[in-house]
Coordinates of N, CA and C and ligand atoms in Angstrom, one line a residue:
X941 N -0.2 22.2 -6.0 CA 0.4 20.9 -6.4 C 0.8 20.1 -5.2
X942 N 0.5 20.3 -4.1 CA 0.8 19.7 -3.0 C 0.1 18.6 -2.9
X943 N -1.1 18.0 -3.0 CA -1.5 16.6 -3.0 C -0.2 15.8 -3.7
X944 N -0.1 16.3 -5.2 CA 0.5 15.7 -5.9 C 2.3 15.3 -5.4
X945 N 2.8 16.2 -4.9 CA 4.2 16.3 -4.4 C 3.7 15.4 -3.4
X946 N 3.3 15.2 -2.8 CA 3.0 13.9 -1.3 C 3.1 12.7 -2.0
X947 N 2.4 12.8 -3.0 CA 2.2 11.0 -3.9 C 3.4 11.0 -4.8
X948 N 4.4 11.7 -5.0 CA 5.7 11.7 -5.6 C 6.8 11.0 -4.5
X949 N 6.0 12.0 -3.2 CA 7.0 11.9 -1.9 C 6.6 10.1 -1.7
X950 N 5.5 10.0 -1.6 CA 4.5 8.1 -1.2 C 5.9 7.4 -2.0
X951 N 5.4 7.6 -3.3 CA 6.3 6.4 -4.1 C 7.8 6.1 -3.3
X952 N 8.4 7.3 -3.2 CA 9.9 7.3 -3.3 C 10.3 6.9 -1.8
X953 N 9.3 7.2 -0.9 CA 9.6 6.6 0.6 C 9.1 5.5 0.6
X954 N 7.9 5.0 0.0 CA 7.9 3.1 0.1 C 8.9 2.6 -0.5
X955 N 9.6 2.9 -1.7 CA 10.8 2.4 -1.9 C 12.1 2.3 -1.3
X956 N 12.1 3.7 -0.3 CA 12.9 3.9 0.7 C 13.3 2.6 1.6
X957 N 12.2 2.6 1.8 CA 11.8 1.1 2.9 C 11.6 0.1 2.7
X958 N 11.3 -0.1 0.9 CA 12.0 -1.9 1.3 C 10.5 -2.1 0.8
X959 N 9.2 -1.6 1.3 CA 8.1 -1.9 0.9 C 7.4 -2.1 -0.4
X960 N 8.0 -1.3 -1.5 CA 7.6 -1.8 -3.0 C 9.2 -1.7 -3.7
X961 N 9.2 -2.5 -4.2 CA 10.3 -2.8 -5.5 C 9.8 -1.8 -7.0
X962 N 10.3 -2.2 -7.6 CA 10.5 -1.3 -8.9 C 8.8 -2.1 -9.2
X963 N 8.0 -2.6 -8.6 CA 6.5 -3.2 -9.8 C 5.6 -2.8 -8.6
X964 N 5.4 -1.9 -7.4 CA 4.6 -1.8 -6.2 C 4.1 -0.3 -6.8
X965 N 2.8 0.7 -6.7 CA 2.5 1.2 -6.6 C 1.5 2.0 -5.4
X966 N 1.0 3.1 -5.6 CA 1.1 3.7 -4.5 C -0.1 4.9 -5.0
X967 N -1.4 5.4 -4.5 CA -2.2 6.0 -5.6 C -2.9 7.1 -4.4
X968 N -3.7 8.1 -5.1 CA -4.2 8.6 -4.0 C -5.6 9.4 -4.9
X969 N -6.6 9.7 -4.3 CA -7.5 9.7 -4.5 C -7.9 11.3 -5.9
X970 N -8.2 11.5 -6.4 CA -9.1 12.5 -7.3 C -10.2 12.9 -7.2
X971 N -10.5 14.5 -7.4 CA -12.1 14.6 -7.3 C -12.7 13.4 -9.1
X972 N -11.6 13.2 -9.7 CA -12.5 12.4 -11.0 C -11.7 11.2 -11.0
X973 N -11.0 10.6 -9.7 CA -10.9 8.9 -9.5 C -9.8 9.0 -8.6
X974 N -8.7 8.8 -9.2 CA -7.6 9.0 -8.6 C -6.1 9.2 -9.6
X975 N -4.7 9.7 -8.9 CA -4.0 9.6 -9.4 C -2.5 8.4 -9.0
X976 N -1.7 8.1 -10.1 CA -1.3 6.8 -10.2 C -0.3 7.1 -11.0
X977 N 1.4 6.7 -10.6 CA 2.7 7.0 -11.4 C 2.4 6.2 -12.8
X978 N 3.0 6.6 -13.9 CA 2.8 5.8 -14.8 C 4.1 4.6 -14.5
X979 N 4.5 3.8 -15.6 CA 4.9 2.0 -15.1 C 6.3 2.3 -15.4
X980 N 6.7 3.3 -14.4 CA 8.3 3.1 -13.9 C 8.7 2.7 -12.4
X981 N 9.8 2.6 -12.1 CA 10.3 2.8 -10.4 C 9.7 3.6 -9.8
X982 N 9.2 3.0 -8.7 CA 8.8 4.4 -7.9 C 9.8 5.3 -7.4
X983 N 10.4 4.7 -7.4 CA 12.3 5.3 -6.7 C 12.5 6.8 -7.6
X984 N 11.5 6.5 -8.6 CA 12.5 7.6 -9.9 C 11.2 8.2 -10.0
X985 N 10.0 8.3 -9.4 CA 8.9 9.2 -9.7 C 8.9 10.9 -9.5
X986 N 8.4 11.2 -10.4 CA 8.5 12.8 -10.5 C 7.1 13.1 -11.1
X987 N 6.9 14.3 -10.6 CA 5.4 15.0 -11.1 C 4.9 14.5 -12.3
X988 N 5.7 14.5 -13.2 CA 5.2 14.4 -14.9 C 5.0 13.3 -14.7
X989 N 5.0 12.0 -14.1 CA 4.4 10.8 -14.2 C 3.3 10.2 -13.6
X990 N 2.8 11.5 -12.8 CA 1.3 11.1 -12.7 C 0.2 10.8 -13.3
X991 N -0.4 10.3 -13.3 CA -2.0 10.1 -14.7 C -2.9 9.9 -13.7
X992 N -4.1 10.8 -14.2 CA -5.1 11.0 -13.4 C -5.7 9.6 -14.2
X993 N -6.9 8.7 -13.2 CA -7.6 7.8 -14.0 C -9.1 8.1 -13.3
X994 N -10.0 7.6 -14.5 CA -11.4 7.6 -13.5 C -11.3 6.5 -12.7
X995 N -12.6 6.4 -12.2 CA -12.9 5.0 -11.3 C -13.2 3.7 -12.0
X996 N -12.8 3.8 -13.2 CA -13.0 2.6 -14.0 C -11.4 2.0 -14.5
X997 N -10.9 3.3 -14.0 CA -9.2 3.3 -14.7 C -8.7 3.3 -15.6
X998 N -9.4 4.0 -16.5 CA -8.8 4.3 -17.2 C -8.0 6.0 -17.5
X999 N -7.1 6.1 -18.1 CA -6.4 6.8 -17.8 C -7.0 8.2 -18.6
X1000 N -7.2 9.8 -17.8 CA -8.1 10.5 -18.1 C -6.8 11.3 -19.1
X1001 N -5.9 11.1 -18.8 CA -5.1 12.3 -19.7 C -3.4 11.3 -19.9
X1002 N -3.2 10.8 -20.6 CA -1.5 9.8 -20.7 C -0.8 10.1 -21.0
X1003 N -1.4 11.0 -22.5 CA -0.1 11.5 -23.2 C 1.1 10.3 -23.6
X1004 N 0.4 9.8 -23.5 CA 1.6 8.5 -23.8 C 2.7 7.6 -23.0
X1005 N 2.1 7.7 -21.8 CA 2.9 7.4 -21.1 C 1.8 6.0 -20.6
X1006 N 2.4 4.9 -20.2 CA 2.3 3.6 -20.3 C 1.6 3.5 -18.6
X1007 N 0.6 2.8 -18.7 CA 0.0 2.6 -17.1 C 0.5 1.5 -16.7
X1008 N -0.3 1.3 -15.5 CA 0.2 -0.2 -14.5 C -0.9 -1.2 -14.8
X1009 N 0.1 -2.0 -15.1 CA -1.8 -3.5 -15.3 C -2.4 -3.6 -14.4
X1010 N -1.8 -3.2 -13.0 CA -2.5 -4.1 -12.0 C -3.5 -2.2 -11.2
X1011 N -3.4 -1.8 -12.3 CA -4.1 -0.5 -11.7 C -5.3 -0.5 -11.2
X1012 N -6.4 -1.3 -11.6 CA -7.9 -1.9 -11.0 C -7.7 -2.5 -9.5
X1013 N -6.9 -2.7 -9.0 CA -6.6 -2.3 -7.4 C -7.2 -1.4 -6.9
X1014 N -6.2 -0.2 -7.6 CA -7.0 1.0 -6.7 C -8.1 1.3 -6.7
X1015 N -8.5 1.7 -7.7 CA -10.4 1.9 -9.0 C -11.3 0.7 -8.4
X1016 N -11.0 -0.3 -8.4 CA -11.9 -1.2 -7.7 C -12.2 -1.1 -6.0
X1017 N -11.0 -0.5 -5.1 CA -11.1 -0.3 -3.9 C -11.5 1.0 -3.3
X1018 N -11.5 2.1 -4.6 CA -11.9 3.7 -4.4 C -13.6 3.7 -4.8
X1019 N -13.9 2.6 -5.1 CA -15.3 2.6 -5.3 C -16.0 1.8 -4.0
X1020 N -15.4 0.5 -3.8 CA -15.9 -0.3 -2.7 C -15.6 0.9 -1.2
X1021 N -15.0 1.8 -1.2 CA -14.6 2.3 0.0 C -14.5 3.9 0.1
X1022 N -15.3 4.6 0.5 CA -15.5 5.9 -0.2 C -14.8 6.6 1.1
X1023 N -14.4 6.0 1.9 CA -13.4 6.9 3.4 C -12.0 6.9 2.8
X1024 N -11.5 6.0 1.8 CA -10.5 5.8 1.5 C -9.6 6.8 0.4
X1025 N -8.4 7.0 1.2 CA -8.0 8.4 0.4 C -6.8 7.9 -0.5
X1026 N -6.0 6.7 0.2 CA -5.1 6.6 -0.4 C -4.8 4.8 -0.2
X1027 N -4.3 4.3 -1.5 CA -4.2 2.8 -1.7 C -2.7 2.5 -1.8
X1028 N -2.1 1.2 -1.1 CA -0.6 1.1 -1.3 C -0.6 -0.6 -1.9
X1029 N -0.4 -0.6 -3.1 CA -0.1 -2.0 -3.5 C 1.4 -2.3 -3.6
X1030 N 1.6 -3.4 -2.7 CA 2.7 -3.5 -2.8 C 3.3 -5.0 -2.8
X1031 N 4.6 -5.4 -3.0 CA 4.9 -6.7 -2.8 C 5.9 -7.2 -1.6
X1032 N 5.7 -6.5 -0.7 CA 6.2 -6.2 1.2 C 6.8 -8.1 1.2
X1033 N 7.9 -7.7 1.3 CA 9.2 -9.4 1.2 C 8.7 -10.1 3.0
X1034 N 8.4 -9.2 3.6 CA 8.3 -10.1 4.8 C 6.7 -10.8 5.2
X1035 N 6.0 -10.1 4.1 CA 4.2 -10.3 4.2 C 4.0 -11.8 3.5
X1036 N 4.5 -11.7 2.7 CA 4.1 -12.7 1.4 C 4.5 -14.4 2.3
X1037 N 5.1 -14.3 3.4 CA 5.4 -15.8 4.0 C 3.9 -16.1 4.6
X1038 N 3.7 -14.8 5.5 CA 2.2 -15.5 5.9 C 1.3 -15.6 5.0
X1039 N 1.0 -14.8 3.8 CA 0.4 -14.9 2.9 C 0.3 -16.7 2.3
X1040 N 1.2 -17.4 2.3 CA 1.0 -18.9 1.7 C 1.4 -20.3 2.8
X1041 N 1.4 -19.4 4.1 CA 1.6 -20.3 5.3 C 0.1 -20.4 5.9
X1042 N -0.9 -19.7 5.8 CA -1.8 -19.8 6.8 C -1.5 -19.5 8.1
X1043 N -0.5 -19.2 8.4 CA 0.6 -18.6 9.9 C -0.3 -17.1 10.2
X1044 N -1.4 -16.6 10.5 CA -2.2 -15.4 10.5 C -1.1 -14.3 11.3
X1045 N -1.1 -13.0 10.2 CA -0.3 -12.2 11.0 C -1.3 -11.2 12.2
X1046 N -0.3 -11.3 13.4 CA -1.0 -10.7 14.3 C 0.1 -9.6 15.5
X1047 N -1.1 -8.7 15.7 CA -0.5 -7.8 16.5 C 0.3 -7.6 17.5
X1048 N 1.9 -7.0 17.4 CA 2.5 -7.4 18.6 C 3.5 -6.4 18.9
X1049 N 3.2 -5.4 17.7 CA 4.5 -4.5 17.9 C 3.2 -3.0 17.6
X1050 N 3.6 -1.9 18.6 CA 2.5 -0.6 18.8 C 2.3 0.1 17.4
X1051 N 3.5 0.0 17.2 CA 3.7 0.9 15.9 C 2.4 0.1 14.8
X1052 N 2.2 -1.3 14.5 CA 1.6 -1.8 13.6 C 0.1 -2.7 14.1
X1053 N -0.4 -1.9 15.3 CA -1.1 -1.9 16.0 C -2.5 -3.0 14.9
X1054 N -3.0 -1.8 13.9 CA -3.9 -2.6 13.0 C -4.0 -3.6 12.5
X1055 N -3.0 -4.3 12.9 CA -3.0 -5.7 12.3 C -3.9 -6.5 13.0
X1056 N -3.9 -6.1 14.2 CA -5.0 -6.9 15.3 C -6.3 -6.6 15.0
X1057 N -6.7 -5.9 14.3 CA -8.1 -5.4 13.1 C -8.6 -6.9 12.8
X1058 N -7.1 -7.7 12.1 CA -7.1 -9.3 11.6 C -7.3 -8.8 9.5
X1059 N -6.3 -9.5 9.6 CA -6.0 -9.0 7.8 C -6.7 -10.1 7.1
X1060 N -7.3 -9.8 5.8 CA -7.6 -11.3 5.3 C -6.7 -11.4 4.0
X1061 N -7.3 -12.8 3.5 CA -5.9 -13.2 2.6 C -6.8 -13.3 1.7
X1062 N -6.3 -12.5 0.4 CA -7.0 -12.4 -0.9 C -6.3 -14.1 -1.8
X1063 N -7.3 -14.8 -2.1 CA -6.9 -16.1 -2.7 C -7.5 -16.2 -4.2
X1064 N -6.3 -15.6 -5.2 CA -7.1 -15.4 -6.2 C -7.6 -16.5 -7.4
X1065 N -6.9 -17.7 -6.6 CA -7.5 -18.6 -7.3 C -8.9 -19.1 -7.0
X1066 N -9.7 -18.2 -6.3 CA -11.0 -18.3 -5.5 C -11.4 -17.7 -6.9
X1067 N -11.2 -17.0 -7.2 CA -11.9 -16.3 -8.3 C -11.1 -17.0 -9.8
X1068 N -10.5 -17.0 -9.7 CA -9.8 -17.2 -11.4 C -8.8 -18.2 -11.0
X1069 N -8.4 -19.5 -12.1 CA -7.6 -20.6 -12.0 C -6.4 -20.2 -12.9
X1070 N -5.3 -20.4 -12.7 CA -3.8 -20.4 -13.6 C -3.7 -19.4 -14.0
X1071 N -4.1 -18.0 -13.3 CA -3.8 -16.4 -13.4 C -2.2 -16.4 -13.5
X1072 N -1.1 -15.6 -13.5 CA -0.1 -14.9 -13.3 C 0.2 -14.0 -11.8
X1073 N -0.9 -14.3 -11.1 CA -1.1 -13.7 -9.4 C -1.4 -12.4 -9.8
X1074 N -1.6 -11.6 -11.1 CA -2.0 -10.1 -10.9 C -3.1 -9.4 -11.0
X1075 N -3.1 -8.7 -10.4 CA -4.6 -8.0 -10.6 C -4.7 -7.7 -11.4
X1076 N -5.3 -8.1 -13.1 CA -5.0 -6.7 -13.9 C -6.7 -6.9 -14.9
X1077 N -7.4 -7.1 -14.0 CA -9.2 -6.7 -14.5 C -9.8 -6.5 -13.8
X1078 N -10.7 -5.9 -14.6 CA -11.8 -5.2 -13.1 C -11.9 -5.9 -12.2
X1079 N -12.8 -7.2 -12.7 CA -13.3 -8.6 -12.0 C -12.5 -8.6 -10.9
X1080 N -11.0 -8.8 -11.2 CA -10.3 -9.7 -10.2 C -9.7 -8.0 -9.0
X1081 N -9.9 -6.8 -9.4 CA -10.1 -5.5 -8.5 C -11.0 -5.9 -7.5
X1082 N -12.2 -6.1 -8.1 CA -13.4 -5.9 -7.5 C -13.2 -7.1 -6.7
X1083 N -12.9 -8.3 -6.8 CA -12.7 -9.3 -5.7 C -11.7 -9.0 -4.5
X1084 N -10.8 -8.4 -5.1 CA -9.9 -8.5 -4.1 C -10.5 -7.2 -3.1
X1085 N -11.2 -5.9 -3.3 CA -11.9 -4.8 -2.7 C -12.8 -5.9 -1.7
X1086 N -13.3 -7.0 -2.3 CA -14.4 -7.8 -1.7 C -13.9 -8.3 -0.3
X1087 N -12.8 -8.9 -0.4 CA -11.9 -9.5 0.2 C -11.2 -8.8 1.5
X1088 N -11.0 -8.0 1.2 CA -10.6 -6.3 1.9 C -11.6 -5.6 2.8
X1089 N -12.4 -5.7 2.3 CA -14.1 -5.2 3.1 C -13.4 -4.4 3.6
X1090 N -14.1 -4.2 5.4 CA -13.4 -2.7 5.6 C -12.5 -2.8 6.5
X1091 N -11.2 -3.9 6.0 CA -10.6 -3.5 6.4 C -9.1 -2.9 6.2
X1092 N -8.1 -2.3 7.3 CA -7.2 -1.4 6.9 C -6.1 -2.4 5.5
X1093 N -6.1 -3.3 6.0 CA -5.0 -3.9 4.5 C -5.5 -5.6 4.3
X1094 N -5.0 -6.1 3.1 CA -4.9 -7.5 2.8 C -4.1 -8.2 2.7
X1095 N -3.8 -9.1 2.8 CA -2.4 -10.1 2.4 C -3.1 -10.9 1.0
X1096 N -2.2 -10.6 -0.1 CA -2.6 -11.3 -1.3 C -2.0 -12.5 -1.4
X1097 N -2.4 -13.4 -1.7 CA -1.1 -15.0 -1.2 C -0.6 -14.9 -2.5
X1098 N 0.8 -14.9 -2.3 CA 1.9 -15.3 -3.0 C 2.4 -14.3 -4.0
X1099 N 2.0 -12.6 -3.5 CA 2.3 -11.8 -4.4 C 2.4 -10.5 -3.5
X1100 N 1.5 -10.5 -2.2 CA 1.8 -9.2 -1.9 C 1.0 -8.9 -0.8
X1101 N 0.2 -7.6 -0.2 CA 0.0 -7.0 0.2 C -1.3 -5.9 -0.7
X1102 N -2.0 -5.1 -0.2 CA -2.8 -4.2 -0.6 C -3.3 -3.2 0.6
X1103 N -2.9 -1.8 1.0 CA -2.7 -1.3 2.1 C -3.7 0.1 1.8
X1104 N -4.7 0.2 2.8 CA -5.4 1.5 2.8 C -5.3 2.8 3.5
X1105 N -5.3 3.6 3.6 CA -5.8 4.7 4.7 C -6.8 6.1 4.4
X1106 N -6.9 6.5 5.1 CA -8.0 7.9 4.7 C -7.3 8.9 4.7
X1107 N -5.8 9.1 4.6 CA -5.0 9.9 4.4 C -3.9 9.0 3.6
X1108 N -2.8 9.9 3.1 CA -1.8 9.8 2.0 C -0.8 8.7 3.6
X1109 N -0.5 9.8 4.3 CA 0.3 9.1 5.4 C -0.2 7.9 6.2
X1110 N -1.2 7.8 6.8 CA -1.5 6.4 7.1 C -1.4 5.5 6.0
X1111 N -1.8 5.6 4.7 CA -1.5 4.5 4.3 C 0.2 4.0 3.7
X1112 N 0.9 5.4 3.7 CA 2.1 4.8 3.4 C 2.8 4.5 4.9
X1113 N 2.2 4.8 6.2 CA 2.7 4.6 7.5 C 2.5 3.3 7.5
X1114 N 1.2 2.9 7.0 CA 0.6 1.1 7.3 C 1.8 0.6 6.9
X1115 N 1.9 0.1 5.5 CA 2.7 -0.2 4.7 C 3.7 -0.5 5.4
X1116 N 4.6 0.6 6.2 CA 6.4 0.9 6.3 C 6.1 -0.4 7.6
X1117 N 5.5 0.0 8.8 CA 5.4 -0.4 9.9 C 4.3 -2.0 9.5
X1118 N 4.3 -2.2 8.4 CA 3.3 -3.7 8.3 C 4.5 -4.7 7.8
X1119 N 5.5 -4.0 7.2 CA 6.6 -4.7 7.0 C 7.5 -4.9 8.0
X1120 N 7.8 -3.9 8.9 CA 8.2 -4.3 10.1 C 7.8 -5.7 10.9
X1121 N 6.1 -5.2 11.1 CA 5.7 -6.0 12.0 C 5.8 -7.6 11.3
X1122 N 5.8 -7.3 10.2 CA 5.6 -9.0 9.9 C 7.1 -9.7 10.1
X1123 N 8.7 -9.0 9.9 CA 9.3 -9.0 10.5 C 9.4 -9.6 12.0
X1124 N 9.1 -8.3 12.3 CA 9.0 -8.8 13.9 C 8.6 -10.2 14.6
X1125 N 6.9 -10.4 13.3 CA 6.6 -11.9 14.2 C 7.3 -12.7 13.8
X1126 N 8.2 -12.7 12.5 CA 8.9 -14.5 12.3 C 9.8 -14.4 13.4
X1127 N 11.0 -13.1 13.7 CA 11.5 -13.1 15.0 C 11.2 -13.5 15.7
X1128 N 10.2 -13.4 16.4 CA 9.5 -13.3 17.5 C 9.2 -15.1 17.8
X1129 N 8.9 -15.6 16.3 CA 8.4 -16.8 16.6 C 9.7 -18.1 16.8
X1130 N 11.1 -17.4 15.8 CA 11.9 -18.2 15.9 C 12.3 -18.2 17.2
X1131 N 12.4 -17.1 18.0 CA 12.5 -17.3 19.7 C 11.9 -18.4 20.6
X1132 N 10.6 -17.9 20.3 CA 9.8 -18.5 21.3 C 8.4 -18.9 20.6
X1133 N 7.7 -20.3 21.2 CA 6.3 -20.2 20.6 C 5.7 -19.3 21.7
X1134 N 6.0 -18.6 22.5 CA 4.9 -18.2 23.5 C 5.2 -16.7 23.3
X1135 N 4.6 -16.2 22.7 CA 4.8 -14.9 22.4 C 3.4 -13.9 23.0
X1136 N 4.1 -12.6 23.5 CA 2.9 -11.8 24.1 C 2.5 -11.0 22.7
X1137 N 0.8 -10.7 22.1 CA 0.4 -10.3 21.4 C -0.3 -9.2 22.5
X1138 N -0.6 -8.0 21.3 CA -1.1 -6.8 21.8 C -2.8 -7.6 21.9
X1139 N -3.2 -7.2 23.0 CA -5.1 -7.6 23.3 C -5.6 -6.7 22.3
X1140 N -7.2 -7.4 22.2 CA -8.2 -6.4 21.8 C -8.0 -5.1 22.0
X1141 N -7.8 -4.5 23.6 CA -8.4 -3.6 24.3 C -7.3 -2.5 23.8
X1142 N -5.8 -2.9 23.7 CA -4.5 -2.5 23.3 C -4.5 -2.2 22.0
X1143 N -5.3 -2.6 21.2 CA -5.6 -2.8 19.8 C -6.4 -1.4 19.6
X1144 N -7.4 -1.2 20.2 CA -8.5 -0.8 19.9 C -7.8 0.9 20.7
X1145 N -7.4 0.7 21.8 CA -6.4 2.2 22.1 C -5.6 2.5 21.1
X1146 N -5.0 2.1 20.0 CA -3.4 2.4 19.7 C -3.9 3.0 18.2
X1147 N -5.1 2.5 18.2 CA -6.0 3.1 16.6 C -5.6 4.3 16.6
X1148 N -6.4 5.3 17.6 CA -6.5 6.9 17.0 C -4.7 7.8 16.6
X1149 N -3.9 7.0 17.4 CA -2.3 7.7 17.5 C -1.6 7.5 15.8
X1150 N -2.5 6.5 15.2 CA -1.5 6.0 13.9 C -1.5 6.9 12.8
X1151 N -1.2 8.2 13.0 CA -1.4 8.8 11.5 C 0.4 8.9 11.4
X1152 N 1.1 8.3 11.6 CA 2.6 8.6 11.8 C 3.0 10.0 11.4
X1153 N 2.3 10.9 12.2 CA 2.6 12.7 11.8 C 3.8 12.8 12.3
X1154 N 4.4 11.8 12.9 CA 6.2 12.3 13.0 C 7.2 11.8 12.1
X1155 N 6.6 11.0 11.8 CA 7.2 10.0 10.7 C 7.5 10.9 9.0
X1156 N 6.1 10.8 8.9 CA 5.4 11.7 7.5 C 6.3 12.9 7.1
X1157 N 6.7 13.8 8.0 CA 6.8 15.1 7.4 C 8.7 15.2 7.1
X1158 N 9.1 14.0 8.0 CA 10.4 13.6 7.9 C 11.0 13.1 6.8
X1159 N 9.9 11.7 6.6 CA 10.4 10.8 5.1 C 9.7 12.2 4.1
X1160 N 8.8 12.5 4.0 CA 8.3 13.6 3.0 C 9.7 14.7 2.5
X1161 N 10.3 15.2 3.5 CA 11.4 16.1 3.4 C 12.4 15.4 2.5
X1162 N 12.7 14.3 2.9 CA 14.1 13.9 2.5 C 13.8 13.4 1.0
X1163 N 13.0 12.3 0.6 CA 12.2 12.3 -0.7 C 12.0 13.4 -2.0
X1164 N 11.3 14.3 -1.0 CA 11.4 15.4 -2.0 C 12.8 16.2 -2.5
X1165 N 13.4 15.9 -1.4 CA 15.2 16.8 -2.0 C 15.5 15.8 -3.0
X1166 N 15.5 15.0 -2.5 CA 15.9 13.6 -3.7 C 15.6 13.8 -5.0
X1167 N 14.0 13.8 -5.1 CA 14.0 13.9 -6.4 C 14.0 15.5 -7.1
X1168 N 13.9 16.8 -6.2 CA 14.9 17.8 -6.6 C 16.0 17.5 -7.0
X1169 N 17.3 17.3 -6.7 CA 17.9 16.6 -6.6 C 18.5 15.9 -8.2
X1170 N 17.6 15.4 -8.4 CA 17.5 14.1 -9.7 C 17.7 15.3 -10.5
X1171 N 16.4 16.3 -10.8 CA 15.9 17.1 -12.1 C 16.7 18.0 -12.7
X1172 N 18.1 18.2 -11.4 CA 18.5 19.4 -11.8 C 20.1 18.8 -12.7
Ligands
LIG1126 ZN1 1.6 -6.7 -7.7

């Protein structure tokens, strides 16, 4: 059950951090699609609320327990991207300013190095007019996967974020340290317009170090007592 206890552990440390609120989810891959908390807090996730879904998303086993609408995120990005192990959708409070500024977020702090990759901005009125901002059909999955191509995360304007990795920990590492950095730059900017950005070349070194394996096994620890913790 250890895949599974890591994507218990994902939920409850992005919420740790500020990165999903009680509507942000957090999924990880299936040999028959993926699995995905059913539509509570992630703060309060526990084993019994995982639901396996195919790659079309629908839900392989529910038992009655209630999905996420905007769950064709993941299903639509586990098909466009077959390296991909793990998806973090979230609604990151410091992302969503560049998301409807055009202000492009860019690389400047090591920890959140990928940002200098260059993120693109999913504009869902590109696809669909007077939506609700949510993902919640294939169509508008499959656009936003489009939008994403290959790279590590997106900024969705005016709702959020959408964050990948080929492990469970890079992509809840992206996430933690993508909300930092976007942090970092409005600091950064309210200082000074002349700000030093990490180069290509600094960019392109700082890739292979990011699996946050010091990070991971720490938030993992503490998460998991917690929701021990809760059950008893
Ligand atoms: Zn959302």
């Amino acid at each position: 059950m250890e895949p599974l206890e890591d994507l218990v552990a994902a939920n409850r440390i992005l919420a740790a951090h500020g990165v999903i609120d009680a509507y942000g989810h957090v999924s990880l891959r299936s040999p028959r699609g993926y699995y995905l908390a059913q539509a509570i807090a992630p703060e309060r996730v526990q084993l019994d609320d995982l639901i396996e879904y195919d790659l079309d998303s629908n839900p392989i086993d529910a038992r009655g327990r209630e999905s996420v609408r905007e769950r064709f995120i993941h299903g639509e990005i586990y098909k466009a991207r077959p390296e991909v192990m793990a998806v973090v959708h979230n609604h990151s409070p410091s992302v969503v300013p560049f998301s409807v500024t055009g202000v492009p977020m860019r690389a400047l702090f090591h920890m959140a190095a990928f940002v200098g990759d260059g993120l693109p901005n999913f504009e869902i009125r590109d696809v669909q007019k007077g939506t609700d901002l949510l993902v919640k059909t294939p169509a508008l999955g499959k656009a936003l996967a489009l939008t994403l191509s290959s790279k590590p995360a997106a900024l969705m304007r005016g709702h959020g974020a959408v964050v990948v990795g080929e492990s469970l920990p890079r992509a809840v590492g992206r996430s933690v340290y993508l909300e930092q950095s976007a942090r970092m730059q409005m600091q950064a900017l309210l200082l000074s317009k002349k700000i030093t950005y990490l180069d290509a070349a600094e960019v392109k070194a700082s890739m292979p170090i990011q699996d946050y394996n010091r990070a991971w096994p720490l938030w993992r620890e503490k998460a998991l007592a917690q929701a021990r913790a809760e059950r008893k």
